[in-house]
Amino acid sequence: MILVITGNGKGKTTSSMGQIIRALGHNQKVCLVQLFKGENFYGEQKILTKLEGLDFFSFATKHPFCFKDISKEQVVKECEQAVNKLKEITRDNKYNLIVLEEFNIALRDKFIDEDLLLTIINELNKQANVVITGRGASNKLIELADLVSEVKEIKHPFNKGIPAQEGIEF
Amino acid sequence: MILVITGNGKGKTTSSMGQIIRALGHNQKVCLVQLFKGENFYGEQKILTKLEGLDFFSFATKHPFCFKDISKEQVVKECEQAVNKLKEITRDNKYNLIVLEEFNIALRDKFIDEDLLLTIINELNKQANVVITGRGASNKLIELADLVSEVKEIKHPFNKGIPAQEGIEF
């Protein structure tokens, strides 16, 4: 099954983390591939890396929108490594759940070729459930998916100028 | 901070589970109070109960909509126990994050008095972040909350007659 969690609201990454915990609870093998997130910043990373049954890979930890010291070319290169990892995962065929965190952003910003990624997602889906998160999911991906949830922002403290809070946003 | 995760789409419970993992990763003390869920059915429960720093309470495990052998009166009584637990939590004042799973449903179905629960949530919010999940959040709760995300169903395999899958829906 292909699941897409998109939208501009808070709850996409936490939702995929909950999905991982759920699958691990059924003794499933899980692989998490994260883009655009530092590896030791988000609270959940500290817990997840300790859990048995989960392999965790992180690529392109900096998005050029947030980090001005990184070029688009560099990010494209690092996303290429992520794609290579996905090809390796396809060959290894050992997971029940594969979570592609923030890959919607990589498509939106054209860091990864859409047709290439959709082909890989199709391949992964033959052996595992695949979750793709990030705002702005592409129409083609939505069409391909079996399940799509849009997390809509109704109210957010950022809009009142309240900064991100440890344990809530990271 | 009061956070509400509502809407008809998949991802509300998994989102609150991810939020728990995130908080635990920052060594926060977390309390999860669940309604309308069996205690040993969802994959995440098997993982969460093993994690240090989390206290997990479950009340009113059966919703009359799904289980015809339970009366509304019984559920109201069990929800009363949940409310008593919340009062105890207020007194103990030892958590950083308190997650009230499916309490929106208890309000919608009038198993818990709205003004009573909102007063308690306000009290809890003085000592911890409070997450409330479940579809159909009430207008008063949305008004009270600092952050509200609506998980909208865009596409769901149930609509094609595909049954719930282990590791995905439970």
mmCIF file of C-alpha atoms in Angstrom:
data_model
loop_
_atom_site.group_PDB
_atom_site.id
_atom_site.type_symbol
_atom_site.label_atom_id
_atom_site.label_comp_id
_atom_site.label_asym_id
_atom_site.label_seq_id
_atom_site.Cartn_x
_atom_site.Cartn_y
_atom_site.Cartn_z
ATOM 1 C CA MET A 1 0.000 0.000 0.000
ATOM 2 C CA ILE A 2 1.221 3.503 -0.823
ATOM 3 C CA LEU A 3 0.299 6.122 1.802
ATOM 4 C CA VAL A 4 0.830 9.846 1.383
ATOM 5 C CA ILE A 5 0.695 12.288 4.313
ATOM 6 C CA THR A 6 0.729 15.825 2.979
ATOM 7 C CA GLY A 7 -0.679 19.295 3.772
ATOM 8 C CA ASN A 8 0.504 22.467 5.482
ATOM 9 C CA GLY A 9 -0.447 21.501 9.045
ATOM 10 C CA LYS A 10 1.529 20.065 11.947
ATOM 11 C CA GLY A 11 1.372 16.288 12.280
ATOM 12 C CA LYS A 12 2.894 14.737 9.151
ATOM 13 C CA THR A 13 6.249 13.643 10.556
ATOM 14 C CA THR A 14 4.789 12.661 13.924
ATOM 15 C CA SER A 15 2.177 10.631 12.031
ATOM 16 C CA SER A 16 4.820 8.689 10.121
ATOM 17 C CA MET A 17 6.728 8.144 13.390
ATOM 18 C CA GLY A 18 3.561 6.729 14.956
ATOM 19 C CA GLN A 19 3.148 4.517 11.894
ATOM 20 C CA ILE A 20 6.667 3.177 12.463
ATOM 21 C CA ILE A 21 5.935 2.425 16.128
ATOM 22 C CA ARG A 22 2.702 0.688 15.098
ATOM 23 C CA ALA A 23 4.484 -1.526 12.560
ATOM 24 C CA LEU A 24 7.332 -2.341 14.973
ATOM 25 C CA GLY A 25 4.698 -3.386 17.524
ATOM 26 C CA HIS A 26 3.670 -6.107 15.075
ATOM 27 C CA ASN A 27 7.323 -7.183 14.744
ATOM 28 C CA GLN A 28 7.550 -5.748 11.248
ATOM 29 C CA LYS A 29 10.898 -4.669 9.767
ATOM 30 C CA VAL A 30 10.908 -0.957 9.084
ATOM 31 C CA CYS A 31 13.145 1.384 7.126
ATOM 32 C CA LEU A 32 13.065 5.155 7.588
ATOM 33 C CA VAL A 33 14.758 7.365 5.001
ATOM 34 C CA GLN A 34 14.725 11.018 6.051
ATOM 35 C CA LEU A 35 15.549 14.122 4.043
ATOM 36 C CA PHE A 36 16.125 17.684 5.275
ATOM 37 C CA LYS A 37 16.331 16.831 8.963
ATOM 38 C CA GLY A 38 19.403 16.926 11.156
ATOM 39 C CA GLU A 39 20.118 13.522 12.626
ATOM 40 C CA ASN A 40 20.328 14.482 16.255
ATOM 41 C CA PHE A 41 17.857 17.291 16.641
ATOM 42 C CA TYR A 42 14.381 15.810 16.658
ATOM 43 C CA GLY A 43 13.375 14.066 19.878
ATOM 44 C CA GLU A 44 11.930 11.062 18.056
ATOM 45 C CA GLN A 45 15.275 10.259 16.413
ATOM 46 C CA LYS A 46 16.804 9.554 19.834
ATOM 47 C CA ILE A 47 14.112 6.979 20.601
ATOM 48 C CA LEU A 48 13.762 5.450 17.130
ATOM 49 C CA THR A 49 17.452 4.690 16.708
ATOM 50 C CA LYS A 50 17.274 2.558 19.869
ATOM 51 C CA LEU A 51 14.353 0.417 18.694
ATOM 52 C CA GLU A 52 14.972 -3.029 17.299
ATOM 53 C CA GLY A 53 13.657 -3.694 13.800
ATOM 54 C CA LEU A 54 14.196 -0.187 12.427
ATOM 55 C CA ASP A 55 16.922 0.914 10.025
ATOM 56 C CA PHE A 56 17.289 4.684 9.847
ATOM 57 C CA PHE A 57 19.021 6.588 7.030
ATOM 58 C CA SER A 58 19.329 10.344 6.703
ATOM 59 C CA PHE A 59 20.349 12.299 3.585
ATOM 60 C CA ALA A 60 20.487 15.949 2.560
ATOM 61 C CA THR A 61 20.131 17.062 6.170
ATOM 62 C CA LYS A 62 20.098 20.738 5.156
ATOM 63 C CA HIS A 63 17.487 22.313 2.909
ATOM 64 C CA PRO A 64 18.787 25.405 1.043
ATOM 65 C CA PHE A 65 15.697 27.349 2.155
ATOM 66 C CA CYS A 66 16.893 27.123 5.779
ATOM 67 C CA PHE A 67 20.659 26.906 5.263
ATOM 68 C CA LYS A 68 22.142 29.490 2.947
ATOM 69 C CA ASP A 69 25.549 27.749 2.944
ATOM 70 C CA ILE A 70 24.281 24.883 0.808
ATOM 71 C CA SER A 71 23.731 25.005 -2.959
ATOM 72 C CA LYS A 72 20.955 23.361 -4.953
ATOM 73 C CA GLU A 73 23.606 21.269 -6.742
ATOM 74 C CA GLN A 74 24.846 19.874 -3.432
ATOM 75 C CA VAL A 75 21.316 18.970 -2.347
ATOM 76 C CA VAL A 76 20.599 17.284 -5.690
ATOM 77 C CA LYS A 77 23.759 15.214 -5.207
ATOM 78 C CA GLU A 78 22.757 14.208 -1.686
ATOM 79 C CA CYS A 79 19.231 13.339 -2.847
ATOM 80 C CA GLU A 80 20.857 11.141 -5.509
ATOM 81 C CA GLN A 81 22.490 9.203 -2.667
ATOM 82 C CA ALA A 82 19.062 8.815 -1.083
ATOM 83 C CA VAL A 83 17.706 7.456 -4.382
ATOM 84 C CA ASN A 84 20.627 5.015 -4.569
ATOM 85 C CA LYS A 85 19.780 3.847 -1.064
ATOM 86 C CA LEU A 86 16.176 3.257 -2.182
ATOM 87 C CA LYS A 87 17.401 1.167 -5.117
ATOM 88 C CA GLU A 88 19.512 -0.870 -2.669
ATOM 89 C CA ILE A 89 16.451 -1.318 -0.435
ATOM 90 C CA THR A 90 14.481 -2.578 -3.457
ATOM 91 C CA ARG A 91 17.177 -5.159 -4.134
ATOM 92 C CA ASP A 92 17.480 -6.239 -0.483
ATOM 93 C CA ASN A 93 13.717 -6.767 -0.129
ATOM 94 C CA LYS A 94 13.706 -7.095 3.658
ATOM 95 C CA TYR A 95 11.233 -4.527 4.983
ATOM 96 C CA ASN A 96 7.498 -4.489 5.669
ATOM 97 C CA LEU A 97 7.274 -0.711 5.950
ATOM 98 C CA ILE A 98 9.390 1.936 4.237
ATOM 99 C CA VAL A 99 8.943 5.581 5.271
ATOM 100 C CA LEU A 100 10.170 8.307 2.927
ATOM 101 C CA GLU A 101 10.217 11.412 5.098
ATOM 102 C CA GLU A 102 9.917 14.781 3.314
ATOM 103 C CA PHE A 103 10.310 13.244 -0.140
ATOM 104 C CA ASN A 104 7.355 15.369 -1.279
ATOM 105 C CA ILE A 105 9.577 18.401 -0.720
ATOM 106 C CA ALA A 106 12.343 16.853 -2.825
ATOM 107 C CA LEU A 107 9.833 16.391 -5.660
ATOM 108 C CA ARG A 108 8.335 19.857 -5.252
ATOM 109 C CA ASP A 109 11.771 21.468 -5.379
ATOM 110 C CA LYS A 110 12.904 19.209 -8.232
ATOM 111 C CA PHE A 111 15.815 17.741 -6.265
ATOM 112 C CA ILE A 112 14.668 14.283 -7.395
ATOM 113 C CA ASP A 113 13.160 13.426 -10.769
ATOM 114 C CA GLU A 114 9.485 12.636 -10.298
ATOM 115 C CA ASP A 115 9.195 9.748 -12.767
ATOM 116 C CA LEU A 116 12.305 8.103 -11.321
ATOM 117 C CA LEU A 117 11.002 8.326 -7.749
ATOM 118 C CA LEU A 118 7.498 7.124 -8.672
ATOM 119 C CA THR A 119 9.005 4.113 -10.448
ATOM 120 C CA ILE A 120 11.020 3.287 -7.325
ATOM 121 C CA ILE A 121 7.982 3.767 -5.060
ATOM 122 C CA ASN A 122 6.060 1.359 -7.287
ATOM 123 C CA GLU A 123 8.861 -1.185 -6.932
ATOM 124 C CA LEU A 124 9.046 -0.739 -3.148
ATOM 125 C CA ASN A 125 5.274 -1.160 -2.942
ATOM 126 C CA LYS A 126 5.587 -4.687 -4.340
ATOM 127 C CA GLN A 127 7.422 -5.734 -1.179
ATOM 128 C CA ALA A 128 6.315 -3.297 1.536
ATOM 129 C CA ASN A 129 3.946 -0.580 2.607
ATOM 130 C CA VAL A 130 5.395 2.785 1.612
ATOM 131 C CA VAL A 131 4.682 6.065 3.414
ATOM 132 C CA ILE A 132 5.670 9.363 1.788
ATOM 133 C CA THR A 133 5.425 12.589 3.796
ATOM 134 C CA GLY A 134 5.895 16.297 3.210
ATOM 135 C CA ARG A 135 3.721 19.189 2.148
ATOM 136 C CA GLY A 136 2.760 19.728 -1.481
ATOM 137 C CA ALA A 137 2.440 16.100 -2.677
ATOM 138 C CA SER A 138 2.432 15.962 -6.481
ATOM 139 C CA ASN A 139 -0.723 15.104 -8.407
ATOM 140 C CA LYS A 140 0.954 12.056 -9.934
ATOM 141 C CA LEU A 141 1.903 10.710 -6.511
ATOM 142 C CA ILE A 142 -1.617 11.326 -5.173
ATOM 143 C CA GLU A 143 -2.983 9.434 -8.169
ATOM 144 C CA LEU A 144 -0.590 6.538 -7.551
ATOM 145 C CA ALA A 145 -1.302 6.334 -3.799
ATOM 146 C CA ASP A 146 -3.853 4.080 -2.125
ATOM 147 C CA LEU A 147 -4.311 6.360 0.865
ATOM 148 C CA VAL A 148 -3.842 10.123 1.050
ATOM 149 C CA SER A 149 -4.327 12.276 4.150
ATOM 150 C CA GLU A 150 -3.988 16.042 4.071
ATOM 151 C CA VAL A 151 -3.007 17.626 7.376
ATOM 152 C CA LYS A 152 -4.512 21.107 7.240
ATOM 153 C CA GLU A 153 -3.394 23.913 9.482
ATOM 154 C CA ILE A 154 -6.451 25.343 11.231
ATOM 155 C CA LYS A 155 -4.536 27.222 13.931
ATOM 156 C CA HIS A 156 -0.799 27.433 14.681
ATOM 157 C CA PRO A 157 1.109 29.322 17.397
ATOM 158 C CA PHE A 158 3.826 30.292 14.846
ATOM 159 C CA ASN A 159 1.250 32.699 13.449
ATOM 160 C CA LYS A 160 1.170 34.464 16.823
ATOM 161 C CA GLY A 161 4.975 34.679 16.792
ATOM 162 C CA ILE A 162 5.493 31.853 19.283
ATOM 163 C CA PRO A 163 8.734 30.001 18.410
ATOM 164 C CA ALA A 164 9.131 26.242 17.948
ATOM 165 C CA GLN A 165 9.081 24.333 21.214
ATOM 166 C CA GLU A 166 11.208 21.332 22.228
ATOM 167 C CA GLY A 167 9.088 18.193 22.383
ATOM 168 C CA ILE A 168 6.400 19.743 20.206
ATOM 169 C CA GLU A 169 7.905 20.894 16.907
ATOM 170 C CA PHE A 170 11.234 19.019 17.224
ATOM 171 C CA MET B 1 0.206 24.496 24.842
ATOM 172 C CA ILE B 2 -3.082 22.840 23.841
ATOM 173 C CA LEU B 3 -2.912 20.898 20.565
ATOM 174 C CA VAL B 4 -5.912 19.404 18.805
ATOM 175 C CA ILE B 5 -5.584 16.790 16.054
ATOM 176 C CA THR B 6 -8.960 16.261 14.423
ATOM 177 C CA GLY B 7 -10.508 15.471 11.024
ATOM 178 C CA ASN B 8 -11.836 12.405 9.203
ATOM 179 C CA GLY B 9 -8.504 11.247 7.725
ATOM 180 C CA LYS B 10 -5.991 8.616 8.790
ATOM 181 C CA GLY B 11 -3.099 9.930 10.863
ATOM 182 C CA LYS B 12 -4.497 11.376 14.096
ATOM 183 C CA THR B 13 -3.547 8.596 16.500
ATOM 184 C CA THR B 14 -0.231 7.899 14.766
ATOM 185 C CA SER B 15 0.490 11.628 14.984
ATOM 186 C CA SER B 16 -0.065 11.703 18.733
ATOM 187 C CA MET B 17 2.102 8.565 19.056
ATOM 188 C CA GLY B 18 4.881 10.337 17.156
ATOM 189 C CA GLN B 19 4.430 13.323 19.456
ATOM 190 C CA ILE B 20 4.926 11.027 22.451
ATOM 191 C CA ILE B 21 8.125 9.576 20.945
ATOM 192 C CA ARG B 22 9.373 13.097 20.219
ATOM 193 C CA ALA B 23 8.781 14.247 23.817
ATOM 194 C CA LEU B 24 10.336 11.088 25.278
ATOM 195 C CA GLY B 25 13.399 11.743 23.114
ATOM 196 C CA HIS B 26 13.884 14.978 25.053
ATOM 197 C CA ASN B 27 13.565 13.029 28.328
ATOM 198 C CA GLN B 28 10.138 14.477 29.006
ATOM 199 C CA LYS B 29 7.620 12.669 31.209
ATOM 200 C CA VAL B 30 4.561 11.695 29.205
ATOM 201 C CA CYS B 31 1.092 10.468 30.087
ATOM 202 C CA LEU B 32 -1.210 8.837 27.530
ATOM 203 C CA VAL B 33 -4.891 8.422 28.364
ATOM 204 C CA GLN B 34 -6.713 6.433 25.691
ATOM 205 C CA LEU B 35 -10.423 5.934 25.156
ATOM 206 C CA PHE B 36 -12.200 3.456 22.873
ATOM 207 C CA LYS B 37 -9.145 1.356 22.056
ATOM 208 C CA GLY B 38 -8.407 -2.150 23.210
ATOM 209 C CA GLU B 39 -5.189 -2.287 25.196
ATOM 210 C CA ASN B 40 -3.440 -4.995 23.286
ATOM 211 C CA PHE B 41 -4.588 -4.586 19.722
ATOM 212 C CA TYR B 42 -2.743 -1.623 18.254
ATOM 213 C CA GLY B 43 0.898 -2.242 17.379
ATOM 214 C CA GLU B 44 2.073 0.988 18.967
ATOM 215 C CA GLN B 45 0.750 -0.030 22.380
ATOM 216 C CA LYS B 46 3.215 -2.922 22.482
ATOM 217 C CA ILE B 47 6.146 -0.561 21.921
ATOM 218 C CA LEU B 48 4.930 2.378 24.011
ATOM 219 C CA THR B 49 4.343 0.345 27.159
ATOM 220 C CA LYS B 50 8.011 -0.679 27.068
ATOM 221 C CA LEU B 51 9.355 2.885 26.864
ATOM 222 C CA GLU B 52 10.664 4.597 29.965
ATOM 223 C CA GLY B 53 9.050 7.912 30.875
ATOM 224 C CA LEU B 54 5.548 7.071 29.644
ATOM 225 C CA ASP B 55 2.528 6.240 31.792
ATOM 226 C CA PHE B 56 -0.307 4.685 29.807
ATOM 227 C CA PHE B 57 -3.943 4.506 30.954
ATOM 228 C CA SER B 58 -6.847 3.095 28.995
ATOM 229 C CA PHE B 59 -10.558 3.563 29.734
ATOM 230 C CA ALA B 60 -13.829 2.746 28.000
ATOM 231 C CA THR B 61 -12.075 0.357 25.631
ATOM 232 C CA LYS B 62 -15.323 -0.369 23.766
ATOM 233 C CA HIS B 63 -17.355 2.241 21.915
ATOM 234 C CA PRO B 64 -21.067 1.322 21.638
ATOM 235 C CA PHE B 65 -20.959 2.060 17.904
ATOM 236 C CA CYS B 66 -18.603 -0.917 17.418
ATOM 237 C CA PHE B 67 -19.671 -3.130 20.318
ATOM 238 C CA LYS B 68 -23.389 -3.681 20.662
ATOM 239 C CA ASP B 69 -22.958 -5.406 24.055
ATOM 240 C CA ILE B 70 -22.130 -2.139 25.805
ATOM 241 C CA SER B 71 -24.634 0.510 26.867
ATOM 242 C CA LYS B 72 -24.212 4.275 26.773
ATOM 243 C CA GLU B 73 -24.593 4.316 30.569
ATOM 244 C CA GLN B 74 -21.656 1.944 30.956
ATOM 245 C CA VAL B 75 -19.474 4.062 28.681
ATOM 246 C CA VAL B 76 -20.418 7.241 30.550
ATOM 247 C CA LYS B 77 -19.363 5.523 33.787
ATOM 248 C CA GLU B 78 -16.034 4.427 32.307
ATOM 249 C CA CYS B 79 -15.419 7.917 30.903
ATOM 250 C CA GLU B 80 -16.064 9.233 34.420
ATOM 251 C CA GLN B 81 -13.154 7.078 35.592
ATOM 252 C CA ALA B 82 -11.024 8.633 32.860
ATOM 253 C CA VAL B 83 -12.002 12.110 34.077
ATOM 254 C CA ASN B 84 -11.110 11.101 37.643
ATOM 255 C CA LYS B 85 -7.717 9.974 36.376
ATOM 256 C CA LEU B 86 -7.252 13.382 34.726
ATOM 257 C CA LYS B 87 -8.067 15.115 38.022
ATOM 258 C CA GLU B 88 -5.465 12.899 39.731
ATOM 259 C CA ILE B 89 -2.939 13.839 37.026
ATOM 260 C CA THR B 90 -3.665 17.522 37.665
ATOM 261 C CA ARG B 91 -2.942 17.025 41.355
ATOM 262 C CA ASP B 92 0.223 14.966 40.761
ATOM 263 C CA ASN B 93 1.692 17.561 38.387
ATOM 264 C CA LYS B 94 4.504 15.369 37.074
ATOM 265 C CA TYR B 95 4.165 15.315 33.277
ATOM 266 C CA ASN B 96 5.464 17.472 30.424
ATOM 267 C CA LEU B 97 3.080 16.053 27.843
ATOM 268 C CA ILE B 98 -0.407 14.641 28.355
ATOM 269 C CA VAL B 99 -2.136 12.970 25.398
ATOM 270 C CA LEU B 100 -5.917 12.531 25.492
ATOM 271 C CA GLU B 101 -6.611 10.012 22.754
ATOM 272 C CA GLU B 102 -10.101 10.070 21.197
ATOM 273 C CA PHE B 103 -11.474 12.479 23.802
ATOM 274 C CA ASN B 104 -13.049 14.446 20.932
ATOM 275 C CA ILE B 105 -15.293 11.433 20.359
ATOM 276 C CA ALA B 106 -16.264 11.370 24.034
ATOM 277 C CA LEU B 107 -17.309 15.029 23.746
ATOM 278 C CA ARG B 108 -19.120 14.530 20.431
ATOM 279 C CA ASP B 109 -21.106 11.623 21.846
ATOM 280 C CA LYS B 110 -21.724 13.438 25.148
ATOM 281 C CA PHE B 111 -20.036 10.746 27.241
ATOM 282 C CA ILE B 112 -18.129 13.532 29.018
ATOM 283 C CA ASP B 113 -19.481 16.976 29.877
ATOM 284 C CA GLU B 114 -17.783 19.541 27.665
ATOM 285 C CA ASP B 115 -17.385 22.324 30.223
ATOM 286 C CA LEU B 116 -15.952 19.890 32.782
ATOM 287 C CA LEU B 117 -13.380 18.517 30.316
ATOM 288 C CA LEU B 118 -12.388 21.974 29.043
ATOM 289 C CA THR B 119 -11.823 23.131 32.625
ATOM 290 C CA ILE B 120 -9.593 20.115 33.263
ATOM 291 C CA ILE B 121 -7.689 20.658 29.989
ATOM 292 C CA ASN B 122 -7.082 24.262 31.044
ATOM 293 C CA GLU B 123 -5.723 23.031 34.375
ATOM 294 C CA LEU B 124 -3.492 20.417 32.721
ATOM 295 C CA ASN B 125 -2.213 23.069 30.315
ATOM 296 C CA LYS B 126 -0.765 25.032 33.257
ATOM 297 C CA GLN B 127 1.698 22.199 33.876
ATOM 298 C CA ALA B 128 2.107 20.382 30.537
ATOM 299 C CA ASN B 129 1.471 20.368 26.824
ATOM 300 C CA VAL B 130 -1.881 18.714 26.156
ATOM 301 C CA VAL B 131 -2.763 16.882 22.935
ATOM 302 C CA ILE B 132 -6.398 15.968 22.241
ATOM 303 C CA THR B 133 -7.232 13.701 19.289
ATOM 304 C CA GLY B 134 -10.303 12.359 17.565
ATOM 305 C CA ARG B 135 -12.559 13.439 14.735
ATOM 306 C CA GLY B 136 -15.172 16.151 15.204
ATOM 307 C CA ALA B 137 -13.398 18.442 17.678
ATOM 308 C CA SER B 138 -15.884 20.836 19.282
ATOM 309 C CA ASN B 139 -15.884 24.533 18.433
ATOM 310 C CA LYS B 140 -15.192 25.449 22.059
ATOM 311 C CA LEU B 141 -12.132 23.183 22.157
ATOM 312 C CA ILE B 142 -10.856 24.570 18.850
ATOM 313 C CA GLU B 143 -11.265 28.067 20.272
ATOM 314 C CA LEU B 144 -9.376 27.118 23.437
ATOM 315 C CA ALA B 145 -6.515 25.381 21.582
ATOM 316 C CA ASP B 146 -3.203 26.960 20.556
ATOM 317 C CA LEU B 147 -2.669 24.590 17.648
ATOM 318 C CA VAL B 148 -5.268 22.753 15.588
ATOM 319 C CA SER B 149 -4.549 20.385 12.699
ATOM 320 C CA GLU B 150 -7.301 18.799 10.657
ATOM 321 C CA VAL B 151 -6.377 15.489 9.015
ATOM 322 C CA LYS B 152 -8.544 15.332 5.917
ATOM 323 C CA GLU B 153 -9.244 12.131 4.054
ATOM 324 C CA ILE B 154 -8.349 12.650 0.405
ATOM 325 C CA LYS B 155 -8.235 8.973 -0.525
ATOM 326 C CA HIS B 156 -8.728 5.827 1.583
ATOM 327 C CA PRO B 157 -8.637 2.123 0.643
ATOM 328 C CA PHE B 158 -11.657 1.438 2.914
ATOM 329 C CA ASN B 159 -13.708 3.187 0.245
ATOM 330 C CA LYS B 160 -12.609 0.528 -2.245
ATOM 331 C CA GLY B 161 -13.649 -2.194 0.223
ATOM 332 C CA ILE B 162 -10.091 -3.017 1.323
ATOM 333 C CA PRO B 163 -10.130 -4.056 5.000
ATOM 334 C CA ALA B 164 -7.926 -2.634 7.776
ATOM 335 C CA GLN B 165 -4.366 -3.913 7.592
ATOM 336 C CA GLU B 166 -2.067 -4.885 10.480
ATOM 337 C CA GLY B 167 0.709 -2.342 10.915
ATOM 338 C CA ILE B 168 -1.255 0.293 9.003
ATOM 339 C CA GLU B 169 -4.636 0.829 10.644
ATOM 340 C CA PHE B 170 -3.882 -0.954 13.926
#
